[in-house]
Amino acid sequence: MKEREKMKRLAIYCVNYASYGELASFLSSVQEAAQKAKEVLAVDVFVADNTDKDAEPIHVEKGVCAIRIFLFHENLGYMGAVQRMMALTDISIYDYVAISNVDLILDKDSLLAMADLDLGNNVGWIAPRLFSAQLGYDRNPSVLLRYSKRHLQLLRLMFSYPWICVMYKKTFYKRKKFHRTYREGLRFYAGHGSFMILTREYFNRCGIPTYPVFLFGEELYLAEKCKSNGLSVVYCPSISLWDKEHVSIGGLRKPAYYCYNVSALSYILETFYSSE
């Protein structure tokens, strides 16, 4: 018991929506990484099943991780499900808390790297290397500098009129350059939302997230909470994942996709930019 008490502790809160094959692969990768780090890092995994129709049983393979399944069977949204799980568990016992999609594969050495981190007391969010198989590049750092109010207003306008989105993706989006490499330890504004690692200090200063939006904008919310509480977001590519991308939202109808983005951007603007 004394040995375990000295170990760092990680909780992973992940959300499944009709993506049972991806969930099984993700949990298997976590178990493999946790096995390699079992002497230095204890890992608990909490899974929300938001699947509201044709839900399937979730089979958990035996391993070093403790895995708890929450069979909500209603679509609470990404942060909605995470926040409900956090309210039903003791977040205070963990050194790190990851909020995760399930269409990911965790590199087998990543949890060893996490256990070795020594970032000080002013880091609230750790952004890993998140390599997109579809796009062929690391999606972190996601947002280097805080968006201006004008930029977010233009994004909201774009999602309000879907034809603008279509034109953007066919023109300017394809011209963007994505292949720059960033140094380990870089401080920046916001990480990508697929796998977000929050530190104990984040919860000490910011508390459990209370983001009320169904989908999208989670990274901007967490970035603003870090900013307003004097916490940094740091890039740590020694923690590495492969992102299959958009498995759960791939079937989302376009009108809902645009509507959720408008709602998210409206909330961010009203909550964090109203005085600007």
mmCIF file of N, CA, C and O in Angstrom, residues 89 130 247:
data_model
loop_
_atom_site.group_PDB
_atom_site.id
_atom_site.type_symbol
_atom_site.label_atom_id
_atom_site.label_comp_id
_atom_site.label_asym_id
_atom_site.label_seq_id
_atom_site.Cartn_x
_atom_site.Cartn_y
_atom_site.Cartn_z
ATOM 1 N N THR A 89 -17.816 10.666 -9.059
ATOM 2 C CA THR A 89 -16.525 10.087 -8.670
ATOM 3 C C THR A 89 -15.728 11.138 -7.895
ATOM 4 O O THR A 89 -16.107 12.294 -7.824
ATOM 5 N N LEU A 130 -1.012 14.503 -30.912
ATOM 6 C CA LEU A 130 -2.277 13.906 -31.335
ATOM 7 C C LEU A 130 -2.249 13.791 -32.854
ATOM 8 O O LEU A 130 -2.695 14.685 -33.575
ATOM 9 N N VAL A 247 -15.378 9.652 -35.330
ATOM 10 C CA VAL A 247 -16.191 8.439 -35.418
ATOM 11 C C VAL A 247 -17.572 8.683 -34.839
ATOM 12 O O VAL A 247 -18.594 8.336 -35.428
#
